[in-house]
Amino acid sequence: MLLGGEPFGEDVLMWWNFVGRSHEEIAEARAQWAAGERFGAVRDAGAPLAAPPLPPGTLRPGGATR
């Protein structure tokens, strides 16, 4: 897939299947995914993949943790 357009006005984080503006947003999305909330379901696809644990530290733009 190729996406284009104006750059975001702020840095974003990408981790596993999630995109957010902060470590907290990514952690919240992971928790919602694990609880089966927010993201819907795909019929006849079986159980969704389990999200891996977050890496130690705080996620930062560019893949770094601190």
N, CA, C and O of each residue as an XYZ file, in Angstrom:
264
protein
N       0.837     -1.143      0.000
C       0.000      0.000      0.000
C       0.901      1.231      0.000
O       1.951      1.247      0.644
N       0.493      2.223     -0.704
C       1.200      3.497     -0.744
C       0.230      4.583     -0.325
O      -0.831      4.750     -0.927
N       0.593      5.309      0.693
C      -0.231      6.421      1.161
C       0.488      7.715      0.856
O       1.716      7.779      0.923
N      -0.254      8.729      0.526
C       0.360     10.018      0.253
C      -0.465     11.139      0.839
O      -1.586     10.929      1.301
N       0.086     12.307      0.816
C      -0.633     13.468      1.302
C       0.274     14.375      2.097
O       1.489     14.187      2.141
N      -0.331     15.356      2.719
C       0.415     16.300      3.542
C       0.990     15.589      4.757
O       0.317     14.738      5.340
N       2.210     15.912      5.154
C       2.780     15.308      6.363
C       1.965     15.696      7.592
O       1.369     16.772      7.641
N       1.948     14.816      8.570
C       1.308     15.132      9.835
C       2.038     16.303     10.476
O       3.238     16.477     10.263
N       1.342     17.088     11.242
C       1.953     18.218     11.921
C       2.692     17.818     13.183
O       3.262     18.669     13.866
N       2.690     16.541     13.496
C       3.366     16.044     14.694
C       3.931     14.655     14.402
O       3.522     13.996     13.447
N       4.861     14.227     15.222
C       5.407     12.884     15.076
C       4.363     11.865     15.482
O       3.563     12.114     16.383
N       4.366     10.716     14.820
C       3.485      9.623     15.196
C       4.332      8.405     15.527
O       5.456      8.259     15.047
N       3.781      7.550     16.340
C       4.433      6.295     16.695
C       3.755      5.165     15.955
O       2.533      5.165     15.802
N       4.525      4.212     15.500
C       3.969      3.003     14.918
C       4.584      1.831     15.666
O       5.804      1.717     15.784
N       3.720      0.969     16.165
C       4.184     -0.239     16.860
C       3.194     -1.340     16.566
O       1.990     -1.155     16.741
N       3.679     -2.473     16.126
C       2.882     -3.629     15.722
C       1.837     -3.163     14.732
O       2.211     -2.697     13.655
N       0.539     -3.262     15.028
C      -0.508     -2.816     14.107
C      -1.123     -1.485     14.526
O      -2.198     -1.126     14.046
N      -0.471     -0.764     15.394
C      -1.072      0.438     15.970
C      -0.280      1.685     15.592
O       0.942      1.654     15.446
N      -1.018      2.786     15.439
C      -0.420      4.093     15.181
C      -1.026      5.060     16.181
O      -2.242      5.070     16.373
N      -0.203      5.868     16.817
C      -0.707      6.837     17.783
C       0.254      7.996     17.933
O       1.323      8.020     17.323
N      -0.142      8.960     18.757
C       0.696     10.135     18.985
C       1.564     10.006     20.221
O       2.478     10.805     20.424
N       1.286      8.998     21.057
C       2.050      8.849     22.293
C       2.104      7.382     22.704
O       1.343      6.551     22.210
N       3.015      7.089     23.613
C       3.114      5.747     24.175
C       1.778      5.347     24.806
O       1.337      4.205     24.677
N       1.144      6.301     25.487
C      -0.116      6.025     26.158
C      -1.212      5.636     25.172
O      -2.005      4.739     25.456
N      -1.267      6.297     24.019
C      -2.260      5.942     23.001
C      -2.016      4.534     22.470
O      -2.963      3.777     22.260
N      -0.762      4.183     22.253
C      -0.436      2.836     21.775
C      -0.809      1.796     22.835
O      -1.392      0.762     22.508
N      -0.476      2.063     24.097
C      -0.808      1.136     25.177
C      -2.322      0.961     25.292
O      -2.804     -0.150     25.511
N      -3.067      2.050     25.146
C      -4.535      1.987     25.200
C      -5.081      1.158     24.039
O      -5.964      0.325     24.238
N      -4.568      1.378     22.838
C      -5.012      0.606     21.679
C      -4.702     -0.872     21.862
O      -5.520     -1.721     21.509
N      -3.529     -1.193     22.410
C      -3.178     -2.589     22.657
C      -4.142     -3.217     23.651
O      -4.590     -4.346     23.454
N      -4.464     -2.491     24.721
C      -5.396     -3.006     25.728
C      -6.785     -3.223     25.123
O      -7.441     -4.221     25.419
N      -7.232     -2.298     24.284
C      -8.533     -2.441     23.646
C      -8.536     -3.625     22.680
O      -9.527     -4.351     22.589
N      -7.440     -3.818     21.966
C      -7.324     -4.960     21.066
C      -7.420     -6.266     21.861
O      -8.154     -7.176     21.477
N      -6.681     -6.352     22.961
C      -6.669     -7.565     23.782
C      -8.053     -7.851     24.374
O      -8.422     -9.010     24.558
N      -8.815     -6.795     24.671
C     -10.147     -6.949     25.255
C     -11.232     -7.174     24.194
O     -12.398     -7.375     24.530
N     -10.847     -7.140     22.926
C     -11.823     -7.332     21.852
C     -12.715     -6.121     21.633
O     -13.832     -6.253     21.133
N     -12.234     -4.956     22.001
C     -13.002     -3.717     21.860
C     -12.502     -2.897     20.671
O     -11.391     -3.107     20.187
N     -13.307     -1.991     20.222
C     -12.963     -0.899     19.310
C     -12.663     -1.312     17.872
O     -13.033     -0.580     16.954
N     -12.025     -2.425     17.638
C     -11.519     -2.720     16.302
C     -12.421     -3.604     15.469
O     -12.118     -3.850     14.301
N     -13.522     -4.094     16.027
C     -14.419     -4.939     15.261
C     -13.868     -6.335     15.077
O     -12.868     -6.707     15.690
N     -14.516     -7.095     14.241
C     -14.125     -8.488     14.009
C     -14.223     -8.810     12.525
O     -14.958     -8.161     11.781
N     -13.484     -9.804     12.117
C     -13.546    -10.309     10.751
C     -14.267    -11.645     10.810
O     -13.812    -12.573     11.478
N     -15.377    -11.742     10.121
C     -16.151    -12.989     10.155
C     -15.358    -14.145      9.578
O     -14.620    -13.991      8.605
N     -15.523    -15.300     10.192
C     -14.922    -16.555      9.711
C     -13.402    -16.508      9.639
O     -12.800    -17.250      8.862
N     -12.769    -15.647     10.438
C     -11.314    -15.537     10.397
C     -10.659    -16.230     11.587
O      -9.432    -16.249     11.681
N     -11.443    -16.796     12.490
C     -10.869    -17.413     13.677
C     -10.506    -16.361     14.703
O     -10.902    -15.201     14.597
N      -9.756    -16.779     15.684
C      -9.363    -15.867     16.760
C      -8.349    -14.841     16.240
O      -7.491    -15.179     15.424
N      -8.444    -13.592     16.707
C      -7.458    -12.595     16.281
C      -6.087    -12.895     16.877
O      -5.978    -13.544     17.918
N      -5.062    -12.424     16.216
C      -3.709    -12.567     16.742
C      -3.576    -11.802     18.049
O      -4.148    -10.724     18.209
N      -2.831    -12.356     18.966
C      -2.551    -11.659     20.219
C      -1.443    -10.633     19.975
O      -0.437    -10.935     19.334
N      -1.636     -9.431     20.487
C      -0.603     -8.402     20.364
C       0.565     -8.773     21.265
O       0.349     -9.211     22.395
N       1.793     -8.609     20.795
C       2.942     -8.892     21.656
C       3.008     -7.891     22.806
O       2.406     -6.819     22.731
N       3.731     -8.232     23.863
C       3.878     -7.265     24.956
C       4.619     -6.014     24.470
O       5.463     -6.084     23.577
N       4.289     -4.889     25.068
C       5.026     -3.665     24.749
C       6.477     -3.817     25.192
O       6.748     -4.475     26.196
N       7.405     -3.224     24.463
C       8.801     -3.293     24.894
C       8.991     -2.507     26.194
O       8.196     -1.621     26.506
N      10.027     -2.826     26.938
C      10.273     -2.059     28.168
C      10.579     -0.601     27.837
O      11.148     -0.303     26.787
N      10.210      0.281     28.712
C      10.452      1.704     28.505
C       9.263      2.376     27.851
O       8.169      1.812     27.816
N       9.466      3.565     27.338
C       8.431      4.367     26.712
C       8.715      4.442     25.225
O       9.828      4.777     24.821
N       7.717      4.133     24.404
C       7.877      4.226     22.961
C       8.094      5.680     22.550
O       7.462      6.589     23.088
N       8.982      5.886     21.603
C       9.291      7.218     21.070
C       9.227      7.161     19.549
O       9.414      6.087     18.978
N       8.971      8.275     18.875
C       8.998      8.279     17.409
C      10.327      7.752     16.890
O      11.372      7.968     17.502
N      10.281      7.069     15.775
C      11.488      6.525     15.172
C      11.867      5.156     15.699
O      12.946      4.654     15.384
N      10.992      4.531     16.505
C      11.240      3.178     16.987
C      12.081      3.087     18.254
O      12.402      1.986     18.698
N      12.436      4.204     18.832
C      13.263      4.173     20.039
C      12.401      4.040     21.279
O      11.227      4.412     21.275
N      12.990      3.505     22.340
C      12.348      3.498     23.654
C      13.270      4.211     24.630
O      14.483      4.288     24.439
N      12.654      4.724     25.671
C      13.463      5.391     26.678
C      12.828      5.156     28.022
O      13.340      5.629     29.037
